[in-house]
């Protein structure tokens, strides 16, 4: 993808449509402090955030300047007035099954002023993002959503799920491994220095993870953001293995305990591990904490080994939600980028109201890799085939959703008997997809 993605001209079709309503779609020059500040304040208001103070504006400006930053203004508004629509985007490295990765067009900060909603501004901005991503050669786009009802119409679909855990510590006696390494508290600055390296070491093996930007790490350790109470209570603990190599880190806060001091809640904000050893050591530490009756953990994998490391699985209550949404734009490039757990062929008839992913494709998987050809007319004899929209193909892409389930739900049509099972075998991911950040 071109390194000049931030300056690629806005989509003329979407811009023309908005112009007909007295609105201007344009890029924010992130070197222009006044213009960028106004865009950031509009975005914050759109998400019911605080009016940003100078310190947090400065952090956002430094941390987000590299992104493509787009706004919508009322015609005639000057450059430093707040836009009525905001969106940002950038090429993110998305981990795929088989230890592969792809550059995906990440979309974030979609907001429209509450005074300008339901007039098609978000639609124009999203359609412009898809056109830009496609023009720049991105095979797919990704986002995390505030509401799950907005993005299906643009071809996005849930592709990675995440779970929030509530754990009753009294029942969660540790029965897992007893690692031989060492746990020790570190400062938030030290945690900040460790997080990117630990994340980068582990993310390639987990489909759905992305490369995380610096400002997000600052926010994790409360070095950015305006929640002072959170910053005061946040603790960081690292795990070094028996050889002395750092292999994991956890961030947590203890809250509550006012009525009964033995019943604090431990909010596990982040737990990152690069080995099973580090995972077990950090979870064991968290669950064994004195004066804590409940642990709450956020954005965890839907397939946590933890379930098998406590005496009573019912100590863990889960609340699963869609998390990462995917929108495939170029079917051959996207499907050839990932690895496959089985050999075989499958025919895919894909419809897409925007046209990007529409067509008939033959996927041939062998030796872990896949190749895709376009098919005119019928699929070859004997090849199992499925029909679906781009949404379902996007849900299947990372292996978190099974084609048999989508076939049973009626979302995917089996054009030949048992094609769902054949596709499920090909698309399956041996590692459960997971994404541990919002963007
Ligand atoms: C990737 C992310 O950034 S996720 C964050 C999304 N942003 C937010 O939640 C912030 C608060 N909300 C907002 O700023 C706005 O309400 C937005 C961005 C969600 C929608 O902006 P609008 O300009 O009002 O949307 P627009 O008028 O273009 O509507 C486009 C379509 O989405 C639908 N839509 C808009 N908002 C919603 C919603 N909250 N829930 C469900 N559907 C919605 C509209 O009905 C319309 O559907 P249609 O064209 O198929 O009939």
XYZ file of C-alpha atoms and ligand atoms in Angstrom:
490
model
C 0.000 0.000 0.000
C 1.381 3.429 -0.845
C 3.052 5.223 2.045
C 1.163 8.336 0.965
C -2.175 6.845 1.978
C -2.808 9.827 4.266
C -2.867 12.243 1.325
C -4.650 10.150 -1.291
C -7.486 12.402 -2.589
C -10.943 11.842 -1.075
C -13.387 9.795 -3.130
C -14.943 12.222 -5.653
C -18.287 10.385 -5.750
C -18.916 10.636 -1.983
C -17.607 14.218 -1.969
C -19.978 15.130 -4.813
C -22.961 13.669 -2.986
C -22.219 15.599 0.204
C -21.548 18.762 -1.770
C -25.127 18.555 -3.051
C -26.240 18.878 0.602
C -24.024 21.886 1.326
C -21.281 19.788 2.945
C -17.592 19.385 2.125
C -15.657 16.124 2.496
C -11.950 16.778 2.926
C -8.683 15.720 4.515
C -7.328 17.193 7.737
C -3.765 18.433 7.531
C -2.468 16.936 10.775
C 0.459 19.387 10.678
C -2.066 22.215 10.995
C -2.528 22.297 14.787
C -5.744 24.354 14.743
C -7.422 22.141 12.175
C -6.325 18.886 13.844
C -7.397 20.126 17.307
C -10.880 20.967 16.001
C -11.189 17.502 14.430
C -10.111 15.820 17.699
C -12.590 17.835 19.768
C -15.416 16.984 17.351
C -14.525 13.278 17.558
C -14.434 13.384 21.351
C -17.858 15.033 21.480
C -19.241 12.493 18.997
C -18.324 9.654 21.384
C -19.541 11.511 24.503
C -15.934 12.029 25.611
C -14.649 14.980 27.630
C -13.628 18.260 26.059
C -9.909 17.503 25.686
C -7.443 19.659 27.638
C -4.168 20.897 26.123
C -2.196 17.953 27.503
C -4.464 15.289 26.102
C -4.802 17.154 22.785
C -1.026 17.272 22.493
C -0.818 13.501 23.181
C -3.515 12.748 20.593
C -1.905 15.016 18.019
C 1.470 13.351 18.429
C -0.001 9.851 18.546
C -2.492 10.020 15.685
C -0.785 12.355 13.200
C 0.283 9.474 10.953
C -3.303 8.460 10.177
C -5.401 9.481 7.225
C -7.712 11.964 8.909
C -10.932 12.962 7.170
C -13.692 15.384 8.072
C -16.966 16.774 6.774
C -17.601 20.509 7.162
C -20.520 22.735 6.374
C -19.808 24.599 3.142
C -18.168 27.931 3.946
C -16.900 26.844 7.402
C -13.307 27.937 7.977
C -10.478 25.411 8.267
C -10.262 25.484 12.072
C -13.971 25.089 12.798
C -15.124 21.734 14.150
C -16.164 19.276 11.439
C -19.650 17.742 11.548
C -18.279 14.345 10.540
C -15.006 12.567 11.387
C -13.222 9.374 10.355
C -9.644 8.141 10.420
C -7.914 5.215 8.734
C -4.528 3.574 8.267
C -2.988 0.334 7.024
C -2.784 -2.066 9.980
C -0.973 -5.384 10.051
C -3.613 -8.032 10.729
C -2.519 -11.522 11.817
C -4.052 -14.380 9.814
C -4.358 -18.142 10.250
C -1.171 -20.050 9.518
C 1.145 -17.411 10.981
C 0.585 -15.045 8.039
C -0.449 -11.388 8.028
C -2.023 -8.866 5.681
C -2.182 -5.079 5.456
C -5.790 -4.258 6.269
C -7.447 -0.851 6.010
C -8.323 0.000 9.624
C -11.167 2.483 10.082
C -11.783 4.344 13.328
C -13.211 7.530 14.872
C -16.403 7.432 12.792
C -18.598 10.143 14.269
C -21.231 12.579 13.121
C -22.274 15.628 15.112
C -25.491 14.925 17.049
C -26.916 17.990 15.294
C -26.300 16.476 11.842
C -27.226 12.817 12.246
C -29.286 10.643 9.870
C -28.619 12.712 6.766
C -26.236 10.254 5.132
C -22.943 11.771 6.360
C -21.628 8.510 7.878
C -22.723 6.615 4.774
C -20.750 8.988 2.541
C -17.678 8.767 4.796
C -17.786 4.949 4.944
C -18.310 4.590 1.214
C -15.383 6.966 0.677
C -13.221 4.824 2.990
C -14.034 1.660 1.033
C -13.279 3.413 -2.277
C -9.966 4.743 -0.921
C -8.975 1.370 0.537
C -9.752 -0.335 -2.754
C -7.902 2.310 -4.794
C -4.840 1.856 -2.573
C -4.959 -1.923 -3.030
C -6.086 -2.949 0.469
C -7.635 -6.432 0.170
C -9.843 -5.868 3.204
C -10.960 -3.332 5.757
C -11.363 -3.809 9.519
C -12.973 -1.969 12.412
C -14.284 -2.394 15.944
C -17.794 -1.102 16.468
C -19.690 0.957 19.027
C -22.996 -0.556 17.893
C -23.353 -3.809 16.013
C -26.175 -2.627 13.771
C -24.335 0.009 11.750
C -21.721 -1.667 9.538
C -23.368 -4.731 7.986
C -24.870 -2.557 5.254
C -21.334 -1.639 4.142
C -20.255 -5.303 3.864
C -18.563 -5.598 7.281
C -19.332 -8.594 9.502
C -18.189 -9.931 12.867
C -15.058 -12.034 12.395
C -13.476 -12.172 15.864
C -15.321 -12.409 19.173
C -14.174 -11.391 22.624
C -15.402 -12.158 26.078
C -15.613 -10.288 29.368
C -15.062 -12.567 32.362
C -16.415 -12.274 35.893
C -14.657 -14.726 38.202
C -15.675 -15.647 41.724
C -12.246 -16.124 43.322
C -13.512 -18.315 46.188
C -14.511 -21.013 43.684
C -11.606 -20.531 41.285
C -8.950 -22.523 43.118
C -5.885 -22.834 40.940
C -5.277 -26.343 39.566
C -3.075 -25.287 36.624
C 0.707 -25.444 36.263
C 2.988 -23.866 38.868
C 5.559 -21.921 36.818
C 9.095 -21.589 38.049
C 9.751 -18.032 36.932
C 9.489 -14.831 38.934
C 6.779 -12.181 39.317
C 7.670 -8.604 40.204
C 5.970 -5.235 40.207
C 7.200 -2.623 37.736
C 6.464 1.076 37.287
C 3.924 2.146 34.681
C 6.798 3.623 32.632
C 8.555 0.265 32.670
C 5.297 -1.474 31.724
C 4.902 0.973 28.830
C 8.355 0.077 27.590
C 7.645 -3.683 27.746
C 4.146 -3.828 26.238
C 4.873 -3.248 22.519
C 7.718 -5.732 22.429
C 5.691 -8.419 24.239
C 2.676 -7.814 22.011
C 4.759 -7.963 18.831
C 6.412 -11.182 19.970
C 3.075 -12.947 20.379
C 0.621 -11.417 17.920
C 1.849 -13.154 14.746
C 0.572 -16.496 16.015
C -2.927 -15.260 16.857
C -5.304 -14.463 13.967
C -7.164 -11.205 14.545
C -4.412 -9.320 16.390
C -3.089 -6.069 14.933
C 0.009 -3.922 15.420
C -0.902 -1.495 18.193
C 0.110 2.175 17.967
C 2.052 4.034 20.666
C -0.770 6.238 21.950
C -2.889 3.171 22.714
C -0.077 1.736 24.859
C 0.199 5.111 26.648
C -3.538 4.919 27.358
C -3.260 1.358 28.672
C -0.751 2.393 31.313
C -2.552 5.700 32.031
C 0.287 7.849 30.680
C -2.296 9.414 28.335
C -5.959 10.141 29.038
C -7.587 12.192 31.736
C -8.787 9.522 34.187
C -6.566 10.438 37.158
C -8.278 7.998 39.576
C -7.555 5.112 37.243
C -3.930 6.161 36.947
C -3.527 6.266 40.737
C -4.816 2.723 41.249
C -3.237 0.994 38.270
C -0.595 -1.650 39.096
C 1.728 -3.448 36.679
C 3.351 -6.812 37.290
C 5.738 -8.662 34.992
C 6.676 -12.310 34.732
C 10.219 -13.445 33.944
C 10.730 -17.111 33.073
C 13.223 -19.379 34.802
C 15.948 -18.100 32.425
C 15.179 -14.498 33.448
C 13.483 -13.487 30.169
C 10.381 -11.302 30.484
C 7.439 -13.258 29.042
C 4.316 -11.515 30.325
C 2.733 -8.497 31.943
C -0.547 -7.749 33.688
C -2.215 -4.410 34.481
C -4.867 -4.347 37.183
C -6.727 -2.142 39.648
C -8.440 -3.125 42.907
C -11.712 -1.279 43.423
C -14.620 -1.419 45.887
C -14.146 -2.975 49.320
C -15.874 -0.052 51.080
C -18.530 -2.154 52.810
C -16.482 -5.298 53.293
C -12.713 -4.967 53.045
C -12.357 -8.625 52.047
C -14.523 -8.060 48.970
C -12.529 -5.874 46.622
C -13.035 -6.315 42.891
C -9.882 -6.792 40.868
C -10.253 -5.193 37.446
C -7.793 -7.031 35.218
C -7.329 -4.450 32.489
C -4.749 -6.286 30.435
C -2.873 -9.566 30.566
C -0.308 -10.293 27.920
C 1.790 -13.442 27.783
C 4.103 -14.925 25.207
C 4.343 -18.393 26.805
C 1.953 -20.769 28.571
C 4.197 -20.417 31.581
C 3.689 -16.637 31.771
C -0.051 -17.014 31.190
C -0.394 -19.473 34.083
C 1.813 -17.449 36.433
C -0.065 -14.191 35.879
C -3.556 -15.710 36.127
C -2.585 -17.641 39.239
C -1.297 -14.422 40.781
C -4.479 -12.529 39.909
C -6.864 -15.204 41.210
C -4.923 -15.724 44.415
C -4.897 -12.085 45.505
C -5.941 -11.490 49.119
C -8.958 -9.294 49.924
C -10.452 -9.863 46.468
C -13.738 -11.710 45.966
C -14.212 -11.086 42.258
C -11.962 -10.630 39.224
C -13.256 -8.917 36.116
C -11.286 -9.300 32.915
C -12.037 -7.577 29.635
C -11.609 -8.371 25.943
C -10.349 -11.875 26.596
C -10.229 -14.718 24.072
C -13.388 -16.817 23.782
C -11.192 -19.882 24.309
C -9.159 -19.056 27.421
C -7.039 -21.952 28.777
C -7.956 -20.486 32.185
C -11.219 -22.434 32.139
C -9.137 -25.622 32.462
C -6.872 -24.232 35.172
C -9.422 -23.657 37.941
C -11.118 -26.253 40.140
C -14.657 -25.087 39.360
C -15.354 -23.903 35.809
C -18.611 -22.338 36.998
C -16.569 -19.804 38.926
C -16.136 -18.081 35.545
C -19.066 -16.231 33.994
C -18.625 -15.078 30.425
C -20.245 -12.422 28.303
C -19.296 -12.850 24.644
C -19.598 -10.105 22.031
C -18.582 -9.487 18.448
C -15.342 -7.518 18.470
C -13.372 -7.292 15.214
C -15.377 -6.694 12.053
C -13.928 -7.524 8.629
C -14.923 -6.378 5.147
C -13.222 -8.197 2.271
C -12.588 -6.007 -0.776
C -10.392 -8.207 -2.982
C -11.309 -11.893 -2.653
C -8.265 -13.506 -4.363
C -5.684 -11.396 -2.522
C -7.412 -11.733 0.840
C -7.900 -15.505 0.610
C -4.393 -16.131 -0.712
C -2.897 -14.150 2.180
C -3.998 -16.618 4.869
C -2.943 -20.201 5.532
C -5.208 -23.277 5.423
C -5.355 -26.154 7.870
C -6.487 -28.741 5.301
C -6.154 -29.517 1.602
C -9.105 -29.277 -0.756
C -11.123 -27.138 -3.131
C -14.201 -25.033 -2.596
C -16.311 -22.894 -4.933
C -17.467 -19.528 -3.555
C -20.221 -17.510 -5.195
C -20.022 -14.083 -3.568
C -22.471 -11.217 -3.900
C -21.611 -7.663 -2.871
C -23.919 -4.659 -3.328
C -20.820 -2.489 -3.714
C -19.300 -4.868 -6.267
C -15.781 -5.059 -4.772
C -15.919 -8.724 -3.772
C -18.598 -9.973 -6.176
C -17.899 -12.979 -8.367
C -17.380 -16.719 -8.489
C -14.096 -17.966 -7.079
C -12.388 -21.336 -6.835
C -10.189 -21.699 -3.742
C -7.605 -24.488 -3.877
C -5.784 -25.184 -0.608
C -2.743 -27.418 -0.387
C 0.358 -27.631 1.776
C -0.973 -24.870 4.028
C -1.345 -22.287 1.232
C -4.331 -21.252 -0.876
C -4.682 -20.093 -4.480
C -7.773 -18.465 -5.926
C -9.004 -18.219 -9.500
C -12.052 -16.458 -10.845
C -14.562 -18.775 -12.469
C -16.810 -17.805 -15.353
C -19.795 -20.162 -15.592
C -20.163 -23.349 -13.561
C -17.722 -24.602 -10.913
C -15.781 -27.747 -11.940
C -17.589 -31.056 -11.359
C -17.208 -32.508 -7.888
C -16.151 -29.253 -6.214
C -18.253 -28.386 -3.147
C -19.682 -24.894 -3.549
C -21.366 -22.241 -1.400
C -23.198 -18.990 -2.136
C -23.024 -16.068 0.275
C -22.717 -12.308 0.529
C -19.407 -10.609 1.238
C -20.524 -10.300 4.879
C -20.499 -14.061 5.424
C -17.214 -14.521 3.583
C -15.741 -11.827 5.840
C -17.054 -13.636 8.935
C -15.450 -16.892 7.772
C -12.152 -15.256 6.877
C -10.198 -15.541 10.135
C -11.591 -18.928 11.137
C -13.607 -17.762 14.154
C -16.925 -18.643 12.536
C -17.704 -22.030 10.987
C -19.298 -22.385 7.542
C -21.462 -25.206 8.946
C -22.977 -22.778 11.457
C -23.597 -20.133 8.797
C -25.137 -22.795 6.530
C -27.363 -24.030 9.384
C -28.433 -20.449 10.094
C -29.423 -19.918 6.464
C -26.830 -17.174 5.957
C -24.807 -19.328 3.570
C -26.405 -21.477 0.852
C -24.923 -24.883 0.105
C -24.912 -25.225 -3.687
C -23.744 -28.828 -3.288
C -24.497 -31.204 -0.389
C -22.137 -30.868 2.603
C -20.296 -27.887 1.125
C -20.529 -26.191 4.533
C -18.507 -28.966 6.166
C -15.934 -28.860 3.354
C -15.513 -25.090 3.754
C -15.371 -25.405 7.539
C -12.447 -27.821 7.267
C -10.520 -25.435 5.003
C -11.192 -22.177 6.871
C -10.722 -23.558 10.386
C -7.990 -21.917 12.464
C -6.096 -24.139 14.928
C -5.516 -21.017 17.055
C -8.686 -19.278 18.253
C -8.776 -15.769 16.758
C -8.507 -12.966 19.305
C -8.036 -9.201 19.343
C -7.133 -7.609 22.673
C -7.571 -3.901 21.857
C -10.250 -1.495 20.678
C -9.456 0.812 17.787
C -15.556 2.206 13.534
C -16.173 3.196 14.499
O -15.656 4.278 14.638
S -17.559 2.757 15.351
C -18.198 4.242 16.015
C -19.477 4.741 15.404
N -19.763 6.047 15.996
C -20.550 6.238 17.099
O -21.157 5.325 17.639
C -20.607 7.656 17.646
C -22.040 8.115 17.874
N -22.856 8.009 16.645
C -22.616 8.778 15.557
O -21.700 9.592 15.506
C -23.560 8.637 14.367
O -24.844 8.368 14.844
C -23.153 7.510 13.384
C -21.722 7.731 12.907
C -23.236 6.134 14.053
C -24.108 7.505 12.203
O -23.989 8.759 11.509
P -25.157 9.301 10.559
O -24.565 10.350 9.684
O -26.319 9.648 11.362
O -25.500 8.012 9.700
P -26.163 8.003 8.244
O -27.256 9.027 8.202
O -25.131 8.120 7.197
O -26.775 6.559 8.221
C -26.277 5.535 7.377
C -27.072 4.293 7.623
O -26.737 3.775 8.919
C -27.917 3.693 9.721
N -27.516 4.081 11.077
C -26.968 5.248 11.446
N -26.729 5.234 12.757
C -27.133 4.045 13.215
C -27.142 3.449 14.488
N -26.692 4.095 15.564
N -27.633 2.196 14.573
C -28.089 1.543 13.500
N -28.099 2.065 12.254
C -27.633 3.299 12.132
C -28.884 4.652 9.122
O -30.206 4.280 9.429
C -28.565 4.541 7.658
O -29.148 3.362 7.138
P -29.663 3.256 5.618
O -28.881 4.259 4.818
O -29.337 1.853 5.237
O -31.104 3.551 5.680
